[in-house]
């Protein structure tokens, strides 16, 4: 009787572990499949012309230059607003704020900002920037909308990086007569820089790949030139991929896969840079 | 010199403090603008009309029930995929896989989380939905099922990443204790490690749900965009339309200030409140074990 119990137990163990392994396998293989598929289907479309020419024939031929440049502008525009604001907010939380109800409220607000659906950011951007402040459907409105969306990522990552700097660094600086701000600027920020850069890139990566927030705030369906002021609308890679895969009849599949591949390279390239900075900084860390 | 230093310190403190409060300001601003543009809908359309089953804005039918059920069926479907696969993968990575495998697989899963949803939607149109149409012999592959499958894929990275962190945070001595008492590895996972990481795993699921309800592009591209009431079990095999997709698809074409415009903002307000509820619930669990929250980003 006792023996039987033991056999069952180990049978269950073996079954359970196999099941979990199978589940993990079924999760990971499609992920590899997705990336492999897009790379193999998209690579043939990539050429010098595809990357540097304007679209032609109702976007069915030519290149995707305005979309690439547009996404680059949007990413930089987002950085202009969200990086200083996000880093300052993180400095407040890590270096100045006391643990009280107001600080808890800030943290709850950050968590909620991170969870608001991207299309709701689009609505907000439309209401505030496009209509109320009259910036119109523009690079500026879209960048502002995206920067509020990326703010929680940048704040959280920067705060983590600041908190990772040992307290003794601050104590030494203060005891040598440094003010609080001098301590932050000369001691804490430089030490936390790799972590901050990683967080910033991860936040901007999200902005670069988003479509819904720019749908009604700055994305242009088709614009065969580059935007030349912040008040111009712009094409963008994710929106362009949406347009050519749903709105344009008889679209050559190769251009669609090519656009998807360029978008993935853009976004995951940023991810890769962030990962490299992080692992290098970890190897060099002095504490 | 000393005095100017003092002044600079005061000004910088004030600036930093103001930026610190910005997150609160933005949440309030977003809420106010959604109210400002969304509440007029209640004056223009009777509440009893909003709660009908006909969404046909051209003839002033603004029943949002089909959109609510559309979001619901797709989200439930996605969670039925993300819960077993997300938690299963997290358990595998944390408890079963050797260290080197975990170092490769976890970043790989998180890479999927960085994939723009429009790319998944694109693959959904070109690969997934034709496959579903042929495989299940449906009139169209653009169905709630296709949306649920894609959303499951979108929720999995969040779920795996946070649940794995929670499992990893369970002290090694718990496992050693269980094993020393003669429990098998499976019993240890099922009866000791998972229960100990319960709150973190729940948080992972909540945040996964949050991402699912708010997801827009992938859903819009593959669910077929038909605002019909989805209450039967078989609705999963027919086209539906979610709240997010409705806003994204129609906002570009409405006149600012029209009833349709206000109703779309009202739907946005509903989405905002849902995400608020989900995130506050999830974060109240997070706050109990702050150490883990710190690990999430490290």
Coordinates of C-alpha atoms in Angstrom, one line a residue:
Chain A
X1 CA 0.0 0.0 0.0
X2 CA 2.7 2.4 1.0
X3 CA 4.8 1.4 -1.9
X4 CA 2.0 2.1 -4.4
X5 CA 1.6 5.6 -2.9
X6 CA 5.3 6.2 -3.6
X7 CA 5.1 5.1 -7.2
X8 CA 2.0 7.3 -7.8
X9 CA 3.8 10.3 -6.3
X10 CA 6.8 9.9 -8.6
X11 CA 4.6 9.3 -11.6
X12 CA 2.7 12.5 -10.9
X13 CA 6.1 14.2 -10.5
X14 CA 7.2 13.0 -13.9
X15 CA 3.9 13.9 -15.6
X16 CA 3.8 17.3 -14.0
X17 CA 7.3 18.2 -14.9
X18 CA 6.9 17.0 -18.5
X19 CA 3.6 18.9 -18.8
X20 CA 5.3 22.2 -17.6
X21 CA 8.2 21.6 -20.0
X22 CA 5.8 21.0 -22.8
X23 CA 3.9 24.2 -22.0
X24 CA 7.1 26.2 -21.9
X25 CA 8.2 24.6 -25.2
X26 CA 4.9 25.5 -26.8
X27 CA 5.3 29.1 -25.6
X28 CA 8.9 29.6 -26.8
X29 CA 8.8 27.9 -30.2
X30 CA 6.1 30.2 -31.7
X31 CA 8.1 33.3 -30.4
X32 CA 11.2 32.1 -32.3
X33 CA 8.9 31.3 -35.2
X34 CA 7.4 34.8 -35.4
X35 CA 10.9 36.4 -35.5
X36 CA 12.3 33.9 -37.9
X37 CA 9.3 34.2 -40.2
X38 CA 9.4 37.9 -40.5
X39 CA 13.1 38.0 -41.0
X40 CA 13.0 35.4 -43.7
X41 CA 10.0 36.9 -45.5
X42 CA 11.1 40.5 -45.0
X43 CA 14.8 40.3 -45.8
X44 CA 14.4 40.0 -49.6
X45 CA 12.4 43.3 -49.7
X46 CA 15.2 45.3 -48.0
X47 CA 17.3 47.2 -50.5
X48 CA 19.0 50.6 -50.6
X49 CA 16.0 52.0 -52.6
X50 CA 13.5 50.6 -50.1
X51 CA 15.2 52.4 -47.2
X52 CA 15.9 55.7 -48.9
X53 CA 13.2 56.4 -51.5
X54 CA 9.8 57.9 -51.3
X55 CA 6.7 55.6 -51.7
X56 CA 5.3 55.4 -55.3
X57 CA 2.1 54.1 -56.9
X58 CA -0.1 54.6 -53.9
X59 CA 2.6 53.1 -51.6
X60 CA 2.7 49.9 -53.7
X61 CA 6.2 50.6 -54.9
X62 CA 9.3 52.6 -54.0
X63 CA 10.6 53.0 -50.5
X64 CA 9.5 53.8 -47.0
X65 CA 11.9 56.7 -46.2
X66 CA 9.2 59.1 -44.8
X67 CA 8.0 56.4 -42.4
X68 CA 11.5 55.7 -41.2
X69 CA 12.4 59.3 -40.7
X70 CA 9.0 60.0 -39.2
X71 CA 9.5 57.3 -36.5
X72 CA 12.9 58.7 -35.9
X73 CA 11.6 62.2 -35.4
X74 CA 8.7 60.9 -33.2
X75 CA 11.2 59.0 -31.0
X76 CA 13.5 62.0 -30.7
X77 CA 10.5 64.4 -30.1
X78 CA 9.3 62.1 -27.3
X79 CA 12.7 62.0 -25.8
X80 CA 12.9 65.8 -25.7
X81 CA 9.9 66.0 -23.4
X82 CA 9.9 62.7 -21.4
X83 CA 13.6 62.4 -20.6
X84 CA 14.2 65.6 -18.6
X85 CA 10.7 65.3 -17.0
X86 CA 11.1 61.6 -16.2
X87 CA 14.6 61.9 -14.8
X88 CA 13.6 64.9 -12.6
X89 CA 10.6 63.1 -11.3
X90 CA 12.7 60.0 -10.5
X91 CA 15.3 62.2 -8.7
X92 CA 12.4 63.6 -6.6
X93 CA 11.2 60.1 -5.7
X94 CA 14.6 58.7 -5.0
X95 CA 16.4 61.6 -3.4
X96 CA 13.9 64.1 -2.0
X97 CA 10.5 62.5 -1.3
X98 CA 9.6 61.3 2.2
X99 CA 7.5 58.2 2.6
X100 CA 4.1 59.8 3.1
X101 CA 0.6 59.7 1.6
X102 CA 1.6 62.1 -1.2
X103 CA 4.5 60.0 -2.3
X104 CA 2.3 56.9 -2.3
X105 CA -0.2 58.8 -4.4
X106 CA 2.6 59.6 -6.9
X107 CA 3.5 56.0 -7.1
X108 CA -0.1 54.9 -7.6
X109 CA -0.4 57.6 -10.4
X110 CA 2.8 56.2 -12.1
X111 CA 1.4 52.7 -12.0
X112 CA -1.9 53.9 -13.4
X113 CA -0.2 55.9 -16.2
X114 CA 1.6 52.7 -17.2
X115 CA -1.6 50.8 -17.4
X116 CA -3.8 53.3 -19.4
X117 CA -4.7 51.8 -22.8
X118 CA -2.7 53.3 -25.6
X119 CA -5.8 54.3 -27.5
X120 CA -7.0 56.3 -24.5
X121 CA -3.7 58.3 -24.7
X122 CA -4.6 58.9 -28.3
X123 CA -8.0 60.4 -27.2
X124 CA -6.3 62.5 -24.5
X125 CA -3.7 63.8 -27.0
X126 CA -6.5 64.6 -29.4
X127 CA -8.5 66.5 -26.7
X128 CA -5.6 68.4 -25.1
X129 CA -2.9 68.9 -27.7
X130 CA -4.6 68.8 -31.1
X131 CA -7.9 70.6 -30.2
X132 CA -7.6 72.4 -26.9
X133 CA -4.0 73.8 -27.4
X134 CA -4.5 73.9 -31.2
X135 CA -1.2 72.2 -32.1
X136 CA -3.2 70.4 -34.8
X137 CA -2.4 66.9 -36.1
X138 CA 1.3 67.2 -35.9
X139 CA 4.6 65.8 -34.9
X140 CA 4.5 68.0 -31.8
X141 CA 1.1 66.7 -30.6
X142 CA 2.1 63.1 -31.3
X143 CA 5.4 63.5 -29.5
X144 CA 3.8 65.1 -26.5
X145 CA 1.2 62.3 -26.3
X146 CA 3.9 59.6 -26.6
X147 CA 6.1 61.3 -24.0
X148 CA 3.3 61.1 -21.4
X149 CA 2.9 57.4 -22.2
X150 CA 6.6 56.7 -21.8
X151 CA 7.0 58.7 -18.6
X152 CA 6.2 55.8 -16.2
X153 CA 8.8 53.6 -17.8
X154 CA 11.5 56.2 -17.6
X155 CA 10.6 57.3 -14.0
X156 CA 10.6 53.7 -12.7
X157 CA 13.8 52.7 -14.4
X158 CA 15.6 55.9 -13.3
X159 CA 14.4 55.6 -9.8
X160 CA 15.7 52.0 -9.6
X161 CA 19.1 53.1 -11.0
X162 CA 19.3 56.0 -8.5
X163 CA 18.4 53.8 -5.5
X164 CA 21.1 51.3 -6.5
X165 CA 23.8 53.8 -5.8
X166 CA 25.0 53.0 -2.3
X167 CA 24.0 55.4 0.5
X168 CA 27.6 55.8 1.6
X169 CA 28.5 57.7 -1.7
X170 CA 26.0 60.4 -0.7
X171 CA 27.1 60.4 2.9
X172 CA 30.8 61.0 1.9
X173 CA 29.8 63.8 -0.5
X174 CA 27.6 65.6 2.1
X175 CA 30.3 65.3 4.8
X176 CA 32.8 66.9 2.5
X177 CA 30.5 69.9 2.3
X178 CA 28.6 69.2 -0.9
X179 CA 25.0 70.4 -1.1
X180 CA 22.2 68.0 -1.8
X181 CA 22.0 69.0 -5.5
X182 CA 25.8 68.9 -5.9
X183 CA 25.8 65.4 -4.5
X184 CA 23.1 64.3 -6.9
X185 CA 24.7 65.9 -10.0
X186 CA 28.3 65.1 -9.4
X187 CA 28.0 61.7 -7.5
X188 CA 24.7 60.0 -7.8
X189 CA 23.7 60.8 -11.4
X190 CA 27.0 59.7 -13.0
X191 CA 27.0 56.5 -11.1
X192 CA 23.4 55.8 -12.1
X193 CA 23.9 56.9 -15.7
X194 CA 24.0 53.4 -17.4
X195 CA 20.8 52.4 -15.6
X196 CA 19.1 55.6 -16.6
X197 CA 20.1 55.3 -20.2
X198 CA 18.8 51.7 -20.3
X199 CA 15.5 52.8 -18.9
X200 CA 15.2 55.7 -21.3
X201 CA 15.8 53.5 -24.3
X202 CA 13.3 50.9 -23.1
X203 CA 10.7 53.7 -22.7
X204 CA 11.4 55.2 -26.1
X205 CA 11.4 51.7 -27.7
X206 CA 7.7 51.5 -26.6
X207 CA 7.0 54.9 -28.1
X208 CA 8.7 54.0 -31.4
X209 CA 6.4 50.9 -31.9
X210 CA 3.1 52.4 -30.8
X211 CA 0.4 53.1 -33.3
X212 CA -2.8 53.9 -31.4
X213 CA -1.6 57.1 -29.6
X214 CA -0.5 58.7 -32.8
X215 CA -3.6 57.7 -34.9
X216 CA -5.4 60.9 -34.3
X217 CA -2.6 63.1 -33.0
X218 CA 0.0 63.2 -35.7
X219 CA 0.1 60.2 -38.1
X220 CA -0.3 60.9 -41.8
X221 CA -1.9 58.2 -44.1
X222 CA 0.4 59.2 -47.0
X223 CA 2.8 62.0 -47.2
X224 CA 5.5 61.7 -49.9
X225 CA 7.9 64.2 -48.3
X226 CA 9.6 64.6 -45.0
X227 CA 8.0 66.7 -42.3
X228 CA 9.8 70.1 -42.1
X229 CA 8.4 71.6 -39.0
X230 CA 7.0 70.3 -35.7
X231 CA 3.6 71.3 -36.8
X232 CA 3.6 69.0 -39.8
X233 CA 1.9 65.6 -39.7
X234 CA 4.2 62.7 -40.3
X235 CA 4.2 59.1 -41.6
X236 CA 5.5 56.6 -39.1
X237 CA 6.6 52.9 -39.4
X238 CA 3.9 51.3 -37.2
X239 CA 1.1 53.3 -38.7
X240 CA 2.4 52.7 -42.2
X241 CA 2.4 48.9 -41.6
X242 CA -1.2 49.2 -40.4
X243 CA -2.2 51.2 -43.4
X244 CA -0.5 48.9 -46.0
X245 CA -1.8 45.8 -44.4
X246 CA -5.4 46.8 -44.0
X247 CA -6.3 49.9 -46.1
X248 CA -4.5 49.5 -49.4
X249 CA -5.9 46.9 -51.8
X250 CA -3.6 44.8 -53.9
X251 CA -0.6 45.7 -51.8
X252 CA 2.5 43.6 -52.6
X253 CA 3.1 41.3 -49.7
X254 CA 6.9 41.7 -49.9
X255 CA 6.7 45.4 -49.1
X256 CA 4.5 44.6 -46.1
X257 CA 7.0 42.1 -44.7
X258 CA 9.9 44.5 -45.5
X259 CA 8.2 47.3 -43.5
X260 CA 7.5 44.9 -40.6
X261 CA 11.1 43.9 -40.6
X262 CA 12.4 47.4 -40.6
X263 CA 10.1 48.3 -37.7
X264 CA 11.3 45.3 -35.8
X265 CA 14.9 46.1 -36.4
X266 CA 14.3 49.7 -35.3
X267 CA 12.6 48.6 -32.1
X268 CA 14.6 45.6 -31.2
X269 CA 17.8 47.4 -32.1
X270 CA 17.0 49.9 -29.4
X271 CA 16.3 47.0 -27.0
X272 CA 19.7 45.4 -27.9
X273 CA 21.6 48.7 -27.2
X274 CA 19.9 48.9 -23.8
X275 CA 20.8 45.4 -22.9
X276 CA 24.4 45.9 -23.9
X277 CA 24.7 49.1 -21.9
X278 CA 23.2 47.4 -18.9
X279 CA 25.4 44.3 -18.9
X280 CA 28.6 46.4 -19.6
X281 CA 27.7 48.7 -16.7
X282 CA 27.1 45.7 -14.4
X283 CA 30.5 44.2 -15.3
X284 CA 32.2 47.5 -14.5
X285 CA 30.4 48.4 -11.4
X286 CA 32.6 49.4 -8.5
X287 CA 30.4 48.5 -5.6
Chain B
X1 CA 28.8 82.8 -3.0
X2 CA 27.2 80.9 -0.2
X3 CA 23.9 82.8 -0.7
X4 CA 23.7 82.1 -4.4
X5 CA 24.4 78.4 -3.7
X6 CA 21.5 78.4 -1.3
X7 CA 19.2 80.0 -3.8
X8 CA 20.2 77.6 -6.5
X9 CA 19.5 74.7 -4.2
X10 CA 16.0 76.1 -3.4
X11 CA 15.1 76.6 -7.0
X12 CA 16.3 73.2 -8.1
X13 CA 14.4 71.6 -5.2
X14 CA 11.3 73.4 -6.4
X15 CA 11.7 72.3 -10.0
X16 CA 12.5 68.7 -9.1
X17 CA 9.5 68.6 -6.8
X18 CA 7.2 69.9 -9.4
X19 CA 8.3 67.3 -11.9
X20 CA 7.8 64.7 -9.1
X21 CA 4.2 65.6 -9.0
X22 CA 3.8 65.5 -12.8
X23 CA 2.5 61.9 -12.8
X24 CA -0.5 62.9 -10.6
X25 CA -1.1 65.9 -12.7
X26 CA -1.2 63.8 -15.9
X27 CA -3.6 61.2 -14.5
X28 CA -5.9 64.0 -13.4
X29 CA -5.6 65.8 -16.7
X30 CA -6.4 62.6 -18.7
X31 CA -9.4 62.0 -16.5
X32 CA -10.6 65.6 -16.9
X33 CA -10.3 65.6 -20.6
X34 CA -12.1 62.3 -21.0
X35 CA -14.9 63.7 -18.7
X36 CA -15.0 67.0 -20.6
X37 CA -15.4 65.3 -24.0
X38 CA -17.2 62.1 -22.9
X39 CA -19.9 63.3 -20.4
X40 CA -21.8 65.3 -23.0
X41 CA -22.6 61.9 -24.6
X42 CA -24.9 61.2 -21.6
X43 CA -26.9 64.4 -22.4
X44 CA -27.1 63.6 -26.1
X45 CA -27.9 59.9 -25.9
X46 CA -30.1 58.4 -23.3
X47 CA -28.4 56.0 -20.9
X48 CA -31.0 53.4 -21.9
X49 CA -30.0 53.8 -25.5
X50 CA -26.3 53.5 -24.7
X51 CA -27.1 50.1 -23.1
X52 CA -28.7 48.6 -26.1
X53 CA -27.3 46.1 -28.5
X54 CA -27.2 48.1 -31.7
X55 CA -24.0 50.0 -32.6
X56 CA -24.7 51.8 -35.9
X57 CA -23.5 55.4 -35.5
X58 CA -24.6 56.6 -39.0
X59 CA -28.3 56.2 -37.9
X60 CA -27.6 57.4 -34.4
X61 CA -27.7 54.0 -32.7
X62 CA -25.1 54.0 -30.0
X63 CA -25.6 50.8 -28.1
X64 CA -22.2 50.0 -26.5
X65 CA -23.2 46.5 -25.3
X66 CA -21.8 44.7 -28.4
X67 CA -18.5 46.5 -27.8
X68 CA -18.4 45.6 -24.1
X69 CA -19.1 42.0 -24.8
X70 CA -16.6 42.0 -27.7
X71 CA -13.8 43.3 -25.3
X72 CA -14.9 40.8 -22.7
X73 CA -14.9 37.7 -24.9
X74 CA -11.6 38.5 -26.4
X75 CA -10.0 39.3 -23.0
X76 CA -11.4 36.1 -21.4
X77 CA -10.2 34.1 -24.4
X78 CA -6.7 35.7 -24.1
X79 CA -6.5 35.0 -20.4
X80 CA -7.5 31.3 -20.9
X81 CA -4.3 31.1 -23.1
X82 CA -2.1 33.4 -21.0
X83 CA -2.8 31.9 -17.6
X84 CA -1.7 28.3 -18.3
X85 CA 1.1 29.2 -20.8
X86 CA 2.4 32.2 -18.9
X87 CA 2.5 30.6 -15.5
X88 CA 3.6 27.3 -16.9
X89 CA 6.5 29.0 -18.6
X90 CA 7.4 31.0 -15.5
X91 CA 7.4 27.8 -13.4
X92 CA 9.6 26.1 -16.0
X93 CA 12.1 28.9 -16.1
X94 CA 12.3 29.4 -12.4
X95 CA 12.1 25.8 -11.1
X96 CA 12.9 23.3 -13.8
X97 CA 15.2 24.8 -16.5
X98 CA 18.9 24.9 -15.9
X99 CA 20.4 28.3 -15.3
X100 CA 21.9 28.7 -18.8
X101 CA 18.6 27.9 -20.4
X102 CA 16.8 30.4 -18.3
X103 CA 19.4 33.1 -19.2
X104 CA 18.5 32.6 -22.8
X105 CA 14.8 32.0 -22.7
X106 CA 13.7 34.7 -20.4
X107 CA 15.1 37.6 -22.5
X108 CA 13.6 35.8 -25.5
X109 CA 10.1 35.9 -24.0
X110 CA 10.6 39.5 -23.0
X111 CA 11.7 40.3 -26.5
X112 CA 8.1 39.3 -27.6
X113 CA 6.9 41.9 -25.2
X114 CA 8.8 44.5 -27.0
X115 CA 7.3 43.5 -30.4
X116 CA 5.0 46.3 -31.6
X117 CA 1.4 45.0 -31.5
X118 CA 0.8 46.2 -35.1
X119 CA 3.4 43.6 -36.2
X120 CA 1.5 40.8 -34.4
X121 CA -1.7 42.1 -36.0
X122 CA -0.1 42.1 -39.4
X123 CA 1.0 38.4 -38.9
X124 CA -2.6 37.8 -37.7
X125 CA -4.0 39.0 -40.9
X126 CA -1.5 37.2 -43.2
X127 CA -0.8 34.0 -41.3
X128 CA -3.1 33.3 -38.4
X129 CA -6.6 34.1 -39.7
X130 CA -6.2 32.2 -43.1
X131 CA -5.0 29.3 -41.0
X132 CA -8.0 29.4 -38.7
X133 CA -10.4 29.8 -41.6
X134 CA -9.1 26.6 -43.3
X135 CA -8.4 24.7 -40.1
X136 CA -11.7 25.3 -38.5
X137 CA -13.7 25.6 -41.7
X138 CA -15.1 29.1 -40.9
X139 CA -16.5 31.7 -43.3
X140 CA -13.7 34.1 -42.2
X141 CA -10.7 33.7 -40.0
X142 CA -11.0 37.3 -38.7
X143 CA -12.8 36.3 -35.5
X144 CA -12.7 36.8 -31.7
X145 CA -10.6 33.6 -31.6
X146 CA -7.9 35.2 -33.7
X147 CA -7.9 38.2 -31.4
X148 CA -7.8 36.1 -28.3
X149 CA -4.8 34.1 -29.6
X150 CA -2.9 37.3 -30.4
X151 CA -3.8 39.0 -27.2
X152 CA -2.7 35.8 -25.3
X153 CA 0.6 36.2 -27.0
X154 CA 0.8 39.8 -26.0
X155 CA -0.1 39.1 -22.3
X156 CA 2.3 36.2 -22.0
X157 CA 5.6 38.2 -21.7
X158 CA 4.2 40.4 -19.0
X159 CA 2.8 37.4 -17.1
X160 CA 6.0 35.3 -17.5
X161 CA 8.3 38.1 -16.5
X162 CA 6.6 39.1 -13.3
X163 CA 5.5 35.6 -12.2
X164 CA 9.0 34.4 -12.7
X165 CA 10.4 37.2 -10.6
X166 CA 7.9 36.3 -7.9
X167 CA 8.8 32.6 -8.0
X168 CA 12.5 33.5 -7.9
X169 CA 11.9 35.6 -4.8
X170 CA 10.7 32.6 -2.8
X171 CA 13.6 31.8 -0.4
X172 CA 15.6 28.7 -1.4
X173 CA 15.1 27.4 2.2
X174 CA 11.4 26.8 1.5
X175 CA 12.2 24.4 -1.3
X176 CA 15.0 22.8 0.6
X177 CA 12.7 22.3 3.6
X178 CA 10.0 20.6 1.4
X179 CA 12.5 18.4 -0.3
X180 CA 14.1 17.4 3.0
X181 CA 10.7 16.3 4.2
X182 CA 10.5 13.9 1.3
X183 CA 8.4 15.8 -1.1
X184 CA 9.0 15.4 -4.8
X185 CA 10.0 18.3 -6.9
X186 CA 6.5 18.5 -8.3
X187 CA 4.9 18.5 -4.8
X188 CA 7.4 21.3 -3.8
X189 CA 6.4 23.4 -6.8
X190 CA 2.7 22.8 -6.5
X191 CA 2.3 22.9 -2.7
X192 CA 5.1 25.2 -1.5
X193 CA 6.7 27.4 -4.1
X194 CA 3.6 28.5 -6.0
X195 CA 1.5 29.3 -2.9
X196 CA 4.4 31.2 -1.5
X197 CA 4.6 33.3 -4.6
X198 CA 0.9 33.7 -4.8
X199 CA 0.6 37.4 -4.5
X200 CA 3.2 38.0 -7.2
X201 CA 1.7 35.6 -9.6
X202 CA -1.7 37.3 -9.1
X203 CA -0.1 40.6 -9.8
X204 CA 1.3 39.2 -13.0
X205 CA -2.1 38.0 -14.1
X206 CA -3.8 41.3 -13.3
X207 CA -1.2 43.3 -15.3
X208 CA -1.6 40.7 -18.1
X209 CA -5.3 41.4 -18.1
X210 CA -4.7 45.1 -18.0
X211 CA -2.6 44.9 -21.2
X212 CA -5.2 42.7 -22.8
X213 CA -8.2 45.0 -22.3
X214 CA -6.3 48.0 -23.5
X215 CA -4.7 46.5 -26.5
X216 CA -5.8 48.1 -29.7
X217 CA -4.1 47.6 -33.0
X218 CA -3.6 43.8 -33.1
X219 CA -7.3 43.4 -32.0
X220 CA -8.6 45.9 -34.5
X221 CA -6.7 44.1 -37.3
X222 CA -7.8 40.6 -36.7
X223 CA -11.3 40.5 -35.0
X224 CA -13.2 41.3 -38.1
X225 CA -14.7 44.6 -36.8
X226 CA -18.4 43.5 -36.5
X227 CA -20.2 45.1 -33.6
X228 CA -22.5 42.2 -32.8
X229 CA -23.5 41.0 -29.4
X230 CA -21.2 38.2 -28.3
X231 CA -22.9 36.3 -25.6
X232 CA -23.0 32.7 -26.9
X233 CA -20.0 30.4 -26.5
X234 CA -19.8 30.0 -30.3
X235 CA -19.3 33.8 -30.6
X236 CA -15.6 33.1 -30.3
X237 CA -15.8 31.8 -33.9
X238 CA -17.4 34.9 -35.3
X239 CA -16.2 38.4 -35.9
X240 CA -16.5 40.9 -33.0
X241 CA -15.4 44.4 -32.2
X242 CA -13.8 45.7 -29.0
X243 CA -14.1 49.0 -27.3
X244 CA -10.5 50.0 -28.2
X245 CA -10.9 49.0 -31.8
X246 CA -14.1 51.0 -32.1
X247 CA -12.3 54.2 -30.9
X248 CA -9.3 53.6 -33.1
X249 CA -11.4 52.8 -36.2
X250 CA -14.0 55.5 -36.0
X251 CA -12.3 58.5 -34.3
X252 CA -10.5 59.5 -37.4
X253 CA -13.8 60.0 -39.3
X254 CA -16.1 61.8 -36.9
X255 CA -16.7 65.5 -36.7
X256 CA -15.3 67.1 -33.6
X257 CA -18.0 67.8 -31.1
X258 CA -20.6 65.5 -32.7
X259 CA -22.6 63.0 -30.7
X260 CA -20.5 60.2 -32.2
X261 CA -17.3 61.9 -31.1
X262 CA -18.7 62.3 -27.5
X263 CA -19.7 58.7 -27.4
X264 CA -16.3 57.5 -28.5
X265 CA -14.8 59.6 -25.7
X266 CA -17.3 58.1 -23.3
X267 CA -16.0 54.6 -24.3
X268 CA -12.5 55.9 -23.6
X269 CA -13.7 57.0 -20.2
X270 CA -15.0 53.5 -19.5
X271 CA -11.7 52.0 -20.6
X272 CA -9.8 54.5 -18.4
X273 CA -11.9 53.5 -15.4
X274 CA -11.4 49.8 -16.0
X275 CA -7.7 50.2 -16.3
X276 CA -7.7 52.3 -13.1
X277 CA -9.5 49.5 -11.2
X278 CA -7.3 46.8 -12.6
X279 CA -4.1 48.6 -11.8
X280 CA -5.1 49.8 -8.3
X281 CA -6.0 46.2 -7.5
X282 CA -2.7 44.9 -8.9
X283 CA -0.6 47.6 -7.2
X284 CA -2.2 47.0 -3.8
X285 CA -0.7 43.5 -4.1
X286 CA 2.6 44.8 -5.3
X287 CA 3.1 47.2 -2.4
X288 CA 3.0 44.3 0.1
X289 CA 6.3 43.0 -1.3
X290 CA 8.2 46.0 -2.5
X291 CA 11.4 44.0 -2.8
X292 CA 10.0 42.1 -5.7
X293 CA 8.8 45.3 -7.5
X294 CA 12.4 46.5 -7.3
X295 CA 13.6 43.3 -9.0
X296 CA 11.2 43.7 -11.9
X297 CA 13.3 46.4 -13.6
X298 CA 16.8 45.3 -12.5

